[in-house]
XYZ file of C-alpha atoms in Angstrom:
565
model
C 89.713 -43.688 -59.905
C 91.292 -47.356 -59.038
C 94.642 -48.267 -60.606
C 93.558 -49.984 -63.700
C 94.916 -50.427 -67.162
C 93.776 -46.892 -68.334
C 95.418 -45.149 -65.580
C 98.396 -47.542 -65.781
C 98.355 -46.161 -69.541
C 98.844 -42.366 -68.412
C 101.653 -43.294 -65.485
C 103.625 -44.894 -68.421
C 103.097 -42.195 -71.013
C 104.503 -39.927 -67.571
C 107.358 -41.962 -66.952
C 108.336 -42.129 -70.191
C 108.421 -38.481 -70.981
C 110.651 -37.994 -67.833
C 113.193 -41.018 -67.118
C 113.009 -42.850 -70.023
C 116.948 -42.422 -71.683
C 118.044 -41.857 -67.662
C 120.509 -43.711 -65.613
C 119.707 -45.805 -62.558
C 122.020 -44.199 -59.856
C 120.567 -46.090 -56.910
C 117.708 -48.698 -55.729
C 116.843 -48.882 -52.316
C 113.866 -50.932 -50.713
C 112.590 -48.975 -47.830
C 109.611 -51.489 -47.194
C 108.838 -55.518 -47.892
C 106.961 -54.737 -50.878
C 108.563 -51.475 -52.321
C 111.338 -50.442 -54.372
C 112.871 -46.891 -55.293
C 114.823 -46.380 -58.084
C 116.619 -43.226 -58.677
C 116.710 -42.146 -61.989
C 119.316 -39.472 -63.183
C 117.915 -37.924 -66.190
C 118.560 -34.226 -67.570
C 120.395 -33.082 -65.184
C 117.798 -34.181 -62.226
C 117.147 -36.768 -59.704
C 113.840 -38.881 -60.128
C 113.073 -41.336 -57.237
C 110.588 -43.996 -58.897
C 108.515 -46.099 -56.598
C 107.543 -49.465 -57.966
C 104.964 -51.032 -55.215
C 103.797 -54.744 -54.956
C 101.893 -53.840 -52.107
C 98.773 -55.796 -51.807
C 96.390 -52.611 -51.383
C 98.582 -49.486 -52.940
C 100.737 -51.324 -55.556
C 101.822 -48.390 -58.463
C 104.256 -46.706 -60.176
C 105.214 -43.348 -59.774
C 107.896 -40.814 -59.492
C 107.741 -39.625 -55.544
C 109.141 -36.921 -53.371
C 107.871 -38.392 -50.115
C 111.044 -39.347 -48.225
C 111.114 -43.149 -47.216
C 113.881 -44.291 -44.728
C 115.931 -47.247 -45.365
C 116.577 -50.166 -43.268
C 120.126 -50.342 -42.252
C 120.613 -53.580 -43.745
C 119.633 -53.736 -47.039
C 117.495 -56.736 -47.703
C 118.421 -59.906 -50.360
C 116.374 -58.811 -53.081
C 117.827 -55.052 -53.418
C 121.091 -56.347 -53.534
C 120.358 -58.606 -56.229
C 119.048 -55.677 -57.902
C 122.140 -53.569 -57.278
C 123.792 -55.983 -59.197
C 122.278 -55.523 -62.330
C 120.394 -52.196 -62.630
C 122.763 -49.794 -60.867
C 124.526 -47.572 -63.572
C 122.590 -49.006 -66.080
C 120.554 -47.128 -68.718
C 116.566 -47.461 -68.525
C 116.281 -48.300 -72.691
C 112.294 -47.845 -72.561
C 109.022 -48.546 -70.646
C 106.005 -49.957 -72.042
C 102.732 -51.644 -70.922
C 101.612 -54.798 -71.611
C 98.468 -54.266 -73.655
C 96.334 -52.024 -71.436
C 96.881 -54.130 -68.235
C 98.431 -53.325 -64.989
C 101.609 -54.712 -65.755
C 104.717 -52.397 -66.750
C 108.278 -53.885 -67.895
C 110.719 -51.304 -67.348
C 114.077 -52.352 -69.851
C 117.491 -51.733 -69.319
C 120.842 -53.142 -70.897
C 123.078 -54.416 -68.153
C 126.124 -56.712 -67.927
C 126.115 -60.308 -66.772
C 129.402 -61.729 -65.292
C 131.406 -61.932 -68.229
C 130.644 -58.769 -68.933
C 128.802 -58.943 -72.086
C 125.706 -56.973 -72.555
C 122.110 -58.285 -71.861
C 118.559 -56.909 -71.763
C 117.286 -57.371 -68.526
C 113.758 -56.648 -67.475
C 112.156 -55.470 -64.351
C 108.039 -56.110 -64.467
C 105.957 -54.931 -62.393
C 102.326 -56.540 -61.839
C 100.000 -54.205 -59.856
C 97.126 -56.924 -59.167
C 95.867 -56.425 -55.575
C 97.194 -59.167 -53.230
C 98.899 -60.736 -56.243
C 100.699 -57.912 -57.193
C 104.584 -58.397 -57.486
C 107.576 -57.160 -58.685
C 109.878 -58.948 -61.345
C 113.718 -59.172 -62.356
C 113.731 -61.141 -65.766
C 116.346 -61.808 -68.226
C 114.948 -60.828 -71.799
C 116.682 -63.500 -73.475
C 115.162 -66.156 -71.873
C 112.365 -64.875 -70.303
C 114.106 -66.537 -66.838
C 113.008 -64.957 -63.833
C 116.372 -63.980 -62.017
C 114.619 -62.676 -58.905
C 111.034 -61.489 -57.351
C 109.927 -59.535 -54.611
C 107.422 -62.227 -53.561
C 108.367 -65.885 -53.581
C 105.022 -67.965 -54.055
C 105.331 -71.556 -53.664
C 103.393 -74.140 -56.319
C 100.064 -74.687 -54.190
C 99.587 -71.182 -53.617
C 99.677 -70.238 -57.419
C 98.885 -73.288 -59.857
C 98.490 -71.352 -62.725
C 101.964 -70.025 -63.238
C 105.175 -70.722 -61.475
C 106.488 -67.550 -59.079
C 109.741 -68.505 -58.187
C 113.473 -67.662 -59.378
C 115.093 -69.711 -62.268
C 111.156 -70.165 -63.289
C 110.167 -69.027 -67.147
C 108.280 -65.813 -66.670
C 104.658 -66.238 -67.934
C 102.219 -63.212 -68.170
C 98.828 -63.637 -65.670
C 96.057 -65.494 -67.511
C 94.780 -63.107 -70.528
C 91.070 -61.725 -70.333
C 90.424 -61.823 -74.611
C 89.240 -58.014 -74.353
C 90.222 -55.196 -76.951
C 92.880 -52.734 -76.269
C 91.218 -49.385 -76.302
C 93.975 -47.569 -77.645
C 94.907 -50.060 -80.272
C 91.344 -51.106 -81.299
C 89.619 -47.744 -80.712
C 86.415 -47.374 -79.365
C 84.265 -47.766 -82.453
C 82.839 -50.758 -81.347
C 80.572 -48.836 -78.605
C 78.274 -47.917 -81.618
C 75.976 -51.053 -80.828
C 76.111 -50.059 -77.279
C 74.740 -46.809 -77.736
C 71.834 -47.846 -80.293
C 70.560 -51.024 -78.593
C 71.826 -50.754 -74.968
C 70.192 -48.749 -72.006
C 72.325 -45.919 -70.460
C 72.621 -47.679 -67.171
C 73.923 -50.596 -68.683
C 77.002 -48.870 -70.524
C 79.485 -49.180 -67.639
C 79.283 -53.072 -67.380
C 78.717 -53.172 -71.440
C 82.193 -51.027 -71.403
C 83.933 -53.316 -68.728
C 82.787 -56.535 -70.867
C 83.845 -55.349 -74.418
C 87.495 -53.431 -73.345
C 90.488 -54.151 -71.692
C 91.708 -52.075 -68.669
C 88.649 -50.078 -67.507
C 87.845 -50.308 -63.777
C 84.084 -49.097 -62.652
C 84.730 -45.714 -62.072
C 85.906 -45.166 -65.804
C 83.561 -47.215 -67.556
C 81.095 -44.748 -65.652
C 83.119 -41.565 -66.292
C 82.980 -43.055 -70.044
C 79.554 -43.391 -70.045
C 78.889 -39.840 -68.944
C 81.474 -38.424 -71.641
C 79.328 -40.586 -74.502
C 76.008 -39.443 -73.041
C 76.192 -35.660 -74.379
C 74.678 -34.033 -76.969
C 76.488 -34.112 -80.451
C 78.980 -37.099 -82.297
C 78.934 -39.313 -79.143
C 81.528 -41.829 -80.716
C 83.526 -38.498 -81.197
C 83.074 -37.566 -77.245
C 84.417 -41.399 -76.493
C 87.496 -40.850 -78.764
C 88.306 -37.369 -76.951
C 87.661 -38.674 -73.853
C 90.240 -41.531 -74.390
C 92.346 -39.357 -75.915
C 92.952 -37.542 -72.401
C 94.850 -40.303 -70.960
C 98.243 -39.272 -73.213
C 97.237 -35.328 -72.414
C 97.266 -35.440 -68.687
C 95.612 -33.243 -65.996
C 95.945 -35.268 -62.788
C 93.178 -34.287 -60.325
C 92.276 -35.227 -57.114
C 88.542 -35.291 -55.868
C 87.236 -34.548 -52.616
C 84.040 -36.410 -51.858
C 80.892 -34.904 -49.450
C 82.282 -37.449 -46.946
C 85.869 -36.212 -47.178
C 87.226 -39.241 -48.973
C 89.794 -38.685 -51.732
C 89.579 -40.196 -55.003
C 91.853 -39.243 -58.183
C 92.229 -39.477 -62.003
C 94.448 -38.529 -64.999
C 92.240 -35.656 -66.111
C 88.987 -34.201 -64.993
C 86.365 -36.710 -66.031
C 83.354 -34.217 -64.211
C 82.839 -36.759 -61.214
C 80.633 -35.624 -58.546
C 82.623 -33.662 -55.694
C 82.496 -31.044 -53.318
C 86.178 -29.624 -54.642
C 88.933 -30.948 -56.585
C 92.777 -29.882 -57.285
C 94.778 -30.311 -60.291
C 98.502 -31.218 -60.057
C 101.272 -30.661 -62.492
C 102.085 -34.793 -62.466
C 100.273 -37.649 -61.399
C 103.417 -38.211 -59.261
C 102.507 -35.500 -56.979
C 98.955 -36.016 -57.206
C 99.760 -39.763 -55.798
C 101.877 -38.226 -53.355
C 99.345 -36.191 -52.052
C 96.618 -39.028 -52.114
C 98.882 -41.933 -50.811
C 101.131 -39.901 -48.095
C 98.722 -40.832 -45.432
C 97.028 -44.442 -46.362
C 99.924 -45.696 -47.699
C 102.056 -44.436 -44.150
C 99.361 -45.803 -41.901
C 99.115 -48.843 -43.773
C 102.881 -49.468 -43.266
C 102.762 -48.451 -39.490
C 100.008 -50.914 -39.208
C 101.877 -53.867 -40.483
C 105.062 -53.352 -38.847
C 103.454 -52.203 -35.575
C 100.777 -54.992 -35.391
C 102.918 -57.210 -32.550
C 103.507 -54.260 -30.611
C 99.318 -53.041 -30.940
C 98.558 -56.434 -29.474
C 100.964 -56.036 -26.748
C 100.023 -52.932 -25.736
C 96.281 -53.642 -25.859
C 96.691 -56.788 -23.338
C 98.937 -54.516 -21.380
C 96.138 -51.883 -21.280
C 93.240 -54.554 -20.700
C 95.171 -56.236 -18.050
C 96.263 -52.808 -15.739
C 92.799 -51.758 -16.139
C 91.315 -54.939 -14.714
C 94.095 -54.781 -12.128
C 92.881 -51.248 -11.286
C 89.371 -52.236 -10.912
C 90.446 -55.282 -8.232
C 92.576 -52.967 -6.238
C 89.832 -50.338 -5.944
C 87.515 -52.975 -4.977
C 90.098 -53.824 -1.731
C 90.176 -50.233 -1.108
C 86.905 -50.030 -1.023
C 86.452 -53.130 1.209
C 89.016 -51.640 3.496
C 87.254 -48.181 3.622
C 84.259 -50.523 5.155
C 86.874 -52.362 7.588
C 85.531 -50.187 10.569
C 82.144 -52.733 10.248
C 84.186 -55.502 10.384
C 85.962 -54.014 14.089
C 82.671 -53.205 15.476
C 81.224 -56.602 14.574
C 84.068 -58.047 16.316
C 83.856 -55.936 19.389
C 79.961 -56.935 19.571
C 80.919 -60.755 19.237
C 83.571 -60.270 21.920
C 80.779 -58.390 24.274
C 78.422 -60.847 23.991
C 79.866 -64.236 23.162
C 77.341 -66.241 25.321
C 74.833 -65.106 22.877
C 76.157 -66.765 19.943
C 75.987 -71.120 19.688
C 77.855 -73.369 17.461
C 75.484 -74.259 14.260
C 74.208 -70.350 14.280
C 74.517 -68.953 11.203
C 73.691 -65.081 12.170
C 73.183 -63.485 15.501
C 71.556 -59.820 16.123
C 73.228 -57.803 18.895
C 72.477 -54.447 20.156
C 74.899 -52.348 18.576
C 76.240 -49.862 21.098
C 78.018 -47.526 18.818
C 74.457 -46.734 17.027
C 71.955 -46.276 19.743
C 71.665 -50.254 20.576
C 69.720 -50.158 17.285
C 69.967 -54.114 16.835
C 72.492 -55.305 14.189
C 72.752 -58.660 11.943
C 75.900 -60.120 12.370
C 76.949 -63.449 9.636
C 78.604 -66.147 11.885
C 80.625 -69.336 10.646
C 78.303 -71.846 12.126
C 81.099 -74.348 13.140
C 82.576 -71.658 15.412
C 81.776 -70.037 18.786
C 81.204 -66.645 19.645
C 84.885 -65.487 20.872
C 86.307 -67.748 17.433
C 84.002 -65.621 15.149
C 85.280 -62.352 16.826
C 88.421 -63.469 16.160
C 88.155 -63.952 12.486
C 86.262 -60.464 12.188
C 89.622 -58.958 13.960
C 91.768 -60.811 11.665
C 90.121 -59.721 8.574
C 89.630 -55.802 9.947
C 93.530 -55.934 10.463
C 94.491 -57.673 7.330
C 92.280 -54.765 5.276
C 93.784 -52.105 7.115
C 97.421 -53.460 6.452
C 96.628 -53.836 2.799
C 95.590 -49.836 2.504
C 98.855 -48.317 2.217
C 99.984 -51.575 0.008
C 96.953 -51.169 -2.269
C 97.363 -47.275 -2.577
C 100.943 -47.868 -3.342
C 99.804 -50.499 -6.073
C 97.092 -48.301 -7.519
C 99.683 -45.595 -8.223
C 101.941 -47.770 -10.201
C 99.149 -49.160 -12.335
C 98.122 -45.647 -12.774
C 101.484 -44.864 -14.153
C 101.681 -48.315 -16.743
C 98.208 -47.311 -18.178
C 98.996 -43.895 -18.591
C 102.591 -45.020 -20.174
C 100.808 -47.679 -22.513
C 98.032 -44.856 -23.037
C 100.853 -43.055 -24.416
C 102.681 -45.381 -26.269
C 98.671 -45.759 -27.914
C 99.194 -41.830 -29.190
C 102.663 -42.413 -30.498
C 101.784 -45.242 -32.625
C 98.494 -43.101 -34.044
C 101.026 -40.319 -35.228
C 104.138 -43.039 -35.903
C 105.783 -43.153 -39.438
C 107.255 -46.742 -40.027
C 111.013 -45.847 -38.530
C 109.562 -44.673 -35.037
C 107.763 -48.225 -35.015
C 111.186 -49.638 -34.265
C 112.197 -47.269 -31.426
C 108.996 -48.289 -29.872
C 109.587 -51.830 -30.182
C 112.895 -51.147 -28.921
C 111.895 -49.390 -26.270
C 109.093 -52.340 -25.418
C 111.795 -54.912 -25.526
C 113.945 -53.080 -23.177
C 111.033 -52.743 -20.713
C 110.650 -56.425 -20.692
C 107.508 -56.070 -22.458
C 108.889 -57.961 -25.732
C 110.837 -60.505 -25.591
C 114.192 -60.029 -26.905
C 115.739 -61.636 -30.207
C 118.855 -63.269 -29.225
C 119.827 -63.809 -32.484
C 120.085 -60.157 -33.486
C 123.379 -59.154 -31.714
C 123.492 -55.546 -33.164
C 122.802 -52.746 -31.200
C 119.957 -51.157 -32.636
C 119.880 -47.414 -33.375
C 117.521 -45.124 -32.174
C 116.185 -42.968 -35.576
C 116.293 -39.331 -35.351
C 113.465 -36.894 -34.495
C 111.287 -34.688 -37.085
C 112.725 -32.098 -38.469
C 110.848 -28.902 -39.087
C 111.719 -25.268 -40.133
C 109.304 -22.197 -38.785
C 108.320 -19.617 -41.047
C 110.872 -17.551 -39.929
C 113.706 -20.398 -40.508
C 114.130 -21.718 -37.072
C 114.979 -25.250 -36.462
C 112.218 -26.998 -34.820
C 112.689 -31.073 -33.901
C 109.628 -33.554 -32.689
C 110.574 -36.622 -31.014
C 107.836 -39.446 -32.389
C 108.609 -41.843 -29.629
C 109.713 -41.967 -25.964
C 113.466 -42.702 -27.293
C 113.547 -40.057 -29.278
C 112.135 -38.039 -26.711
C 114.306 -38.616 -23.811
C 117.535 -38.459 -26.275
C 116.163 -35.053 -27.708
C 114.815 -33.603 -24.501
C 117.773 -34.566 -22.034
C 120.885 -35.216 -24.393
C 120.742 -32.998 -27.371
C 118.827 -29.538 -26.599
C 120.716 -26.981 -25.183
C 119.428 -25.986 -21.634
C 118.221 -22.372 -23.224
C 116.370 -24.073 -25.920
C 112.528 -24.042 -25.250
C 110.563 -27.278 -24.822
C 107.039 -28.127 -25.671
C 104.312 -30.494 -24.573
C 100.615 -30.587 -24.780
C 99.521 -30.302 -21.274
C 98.396 -33.295 -19.183
C 98.143 -35.588 -22.583
C 100.192 -38.228 -24.089
C 102.347 -36.544 -26.599
C 105.583 -35.712 -28.532
C 108.420 -33.436 -27.543
C 108.962 -30.655 -29.206
C 112.335 -28.823 -29.021
C 112.951 -24.915 -30.830
C 116.653 -24.902 -31.014
C 116.237 -20.825 -30.348
C 116.270 -19.607 -26.881
C 114.219 -16.516 -27.528
C 112.177 -17.959 -30.616
C 109.739 -15.272 -32.308
C 106.048 -15.631 -31.624
C 105.345 -17.105 -34.838
C 107.876 -20.022 -34.146
C 106.401 -20.386 -30.608
C 102.707 -20.679 -32.012
C 104.280 -22.893 -34.786
C 106.081 -25.235 -32.785
C 102.971 -25.256 -30.105
C 100.638 -26.310 -32.997
C 103.024 -29.464 -34.137
C 103.314 -30.681 -30.214
C 99.556 -30.373 -30.171
C 99.189 -32.301 -33.772
C 101.412 -34.882 -32.605
C 99.444 -35.725 -29.571
C 96.438 -37.482 -28.483
C 94.294 -34.210 -28.875
C 95.438 -33.570 -32.697
C 91.404 -33.889 -33.408
C 90.748 -31.064 -31.039
C 90.445 -26.946 -30.914
C 92.044 -24.810 -28.219
C 94.584 -27.308 -27.210
C 97.078 -26.169 -24.190
C 100.773 -26.649 -24.802
C 103.318 -26.288 -21.853
C 106.474 -24.758 -22.874
C 109.862 -23.520 -20.814
C 113.600 -23.541 -21.329
C 114.904 -27.313 -21.368
C 117.623 -26.938 -18.936
C 114.476 -26.697 -16.277
C 113.270 -30.511 -17.266
C 114.071 -33.374 -14.611
C 113.879 -37.137 -15.186
C 112.907 -39.183 -11.721
C 114.624 -42.048 -10.748
C 113.678 -45.042 -12.318
C 110.820 -43.722 -14.564
C 109.796 -44.552 -18.014
C 111.764 -43.700 -20.964
C 110.381 -40.096 -21.909
C 109.386 -39.336 -18.831
C 109.926 -35.846 -17.609
C 109.197 -33.359 -14.577
C 109.105 -29.805 -14.678
C 107.875 -26.504 -13.242
C 107.651 -22.479 -14.224
C 106.171 -23.242 -17.439
C 103.897 -21.035 -19.674
C 100.746 -21.888 -21.565
C 99.757 -21.204 -24.756
C 96.251 -22.468 -26.725
C 96.298 -23.687 -29.998
C 94.508 -25.814 -32.590
C 96.443 -28.599 -34.440
C 96.808 -27.436 -38.351
C 97.727 -30.795 -40.685
C 98.427 -28.534 -43.675
C 100.956 -26.519 -41.226
C 102.878 -29.953 -40.689
C 103.719 -31.030 -44.005
C 104.321 -27.040 -45.095
C 107.217 -26.659 -42.097
C 108.712 -30.594 -42.486
C 112.226 -30.077 -43.612
C 112.347 -32.713 -46.942
C 115.379 -34.834 -46.781
């Protein structure tokens, strides 16, 4: 189901059970449109994600580790002043809409207690997160500032009065009840029930309206079926469905959706983590890496075109002997050529005296035409070594950018910044002169094998180079997919078990361009045998004496072995 008003009701129910009465200990803003509140309640820490993302807006308790920026954004600094240390008094949904209010009591500049409200509106591209002073509904700050020409319905800037989005004037099913569906059941064809439900009751998405229609369309008391169905949103059994095409959908309980498999979760938060971990992460990477993707695609396009031209030059050079033959014939029989002729046929003594037609420059005589052919011949022969050198350099560039593409495919948001730093250092992206701080390279991803051995995976060239050439012990085992762009993997053990070796090889295969393949060759050897050629690109190493394993990437193994932060 989409995150509609009904699912919002279920989220608020779960959040009230778990975190109301707790104290906000930390506030983070890992991404531009998302806030994480760490709420401590009953001896546990609950990371609460409040997302105003245009595609993935939601509120949930999450266990997905997030990387926080080195410099905290202004919005989170503002929230920390009001929220850190404050007690979460209550959580309420506005009617049955996709709006949630989080109420806290905080102290103002004079030390007086004031009620503050954190309001999350989950409205697609209009999603937003507000910090509001309850006494006068003044917006203290919001995560997205919206100018008047973008929204003429209400003012969405600090200092303005908070006004709810325009109301739909529909019934709230949790307060009005569903008895109003009796007329629909009697007078409306079944196929029109979902539309009737959506037009009558607030908070119904298409999927939830169809699910209610299915629940009503059973033998027995149909209105009782409807009431029982609605009651499930207060008695949750979060369920994740997998359809025939492999796509995922979810609901607050098992509402008999058509699917090939389904999985129940203990909480909505764990279910949403399972649903969003790939989607939201990929979207964040795509947003942050937009510029990088364009740079890489342009460089690949440029180098591919350059390689095509170089190969054409090389092909012409391979035919240079024909130019020499024509020059030899013309210098032997110059008297056969008169100015004004566009071509001449001469017996080719290199080919059993068969006639060879030779194109001419009509402005030149025979000797001058011969000299022209010899000049072209010498130029092409001289170019061969240069062209071969340029082809090698161009191939290296193409391999390098294909490697960057593979890294972006498996990158997390923290890895994107490392790739940006690398491309800037290599001169492919213009440096930001205003930012004088020396950027730090993020740390490789850490995994723990089934027998407890630490495995680290570099997700970009800067991580790879530091991990393989500076941090790894000479006796640690280094792994990489064979002749395919991918991550450097280090087993921090000189004599790992077969199980650890196979698991590390599967990680290397997964974090590579071969992640969708089977039977992937993975080379491994002690890290001390790696060598970096002078002047080579970041992350490029050479080696010999490797052994090879053949494995199939396993996405479930990646999440199983990942070290939780």
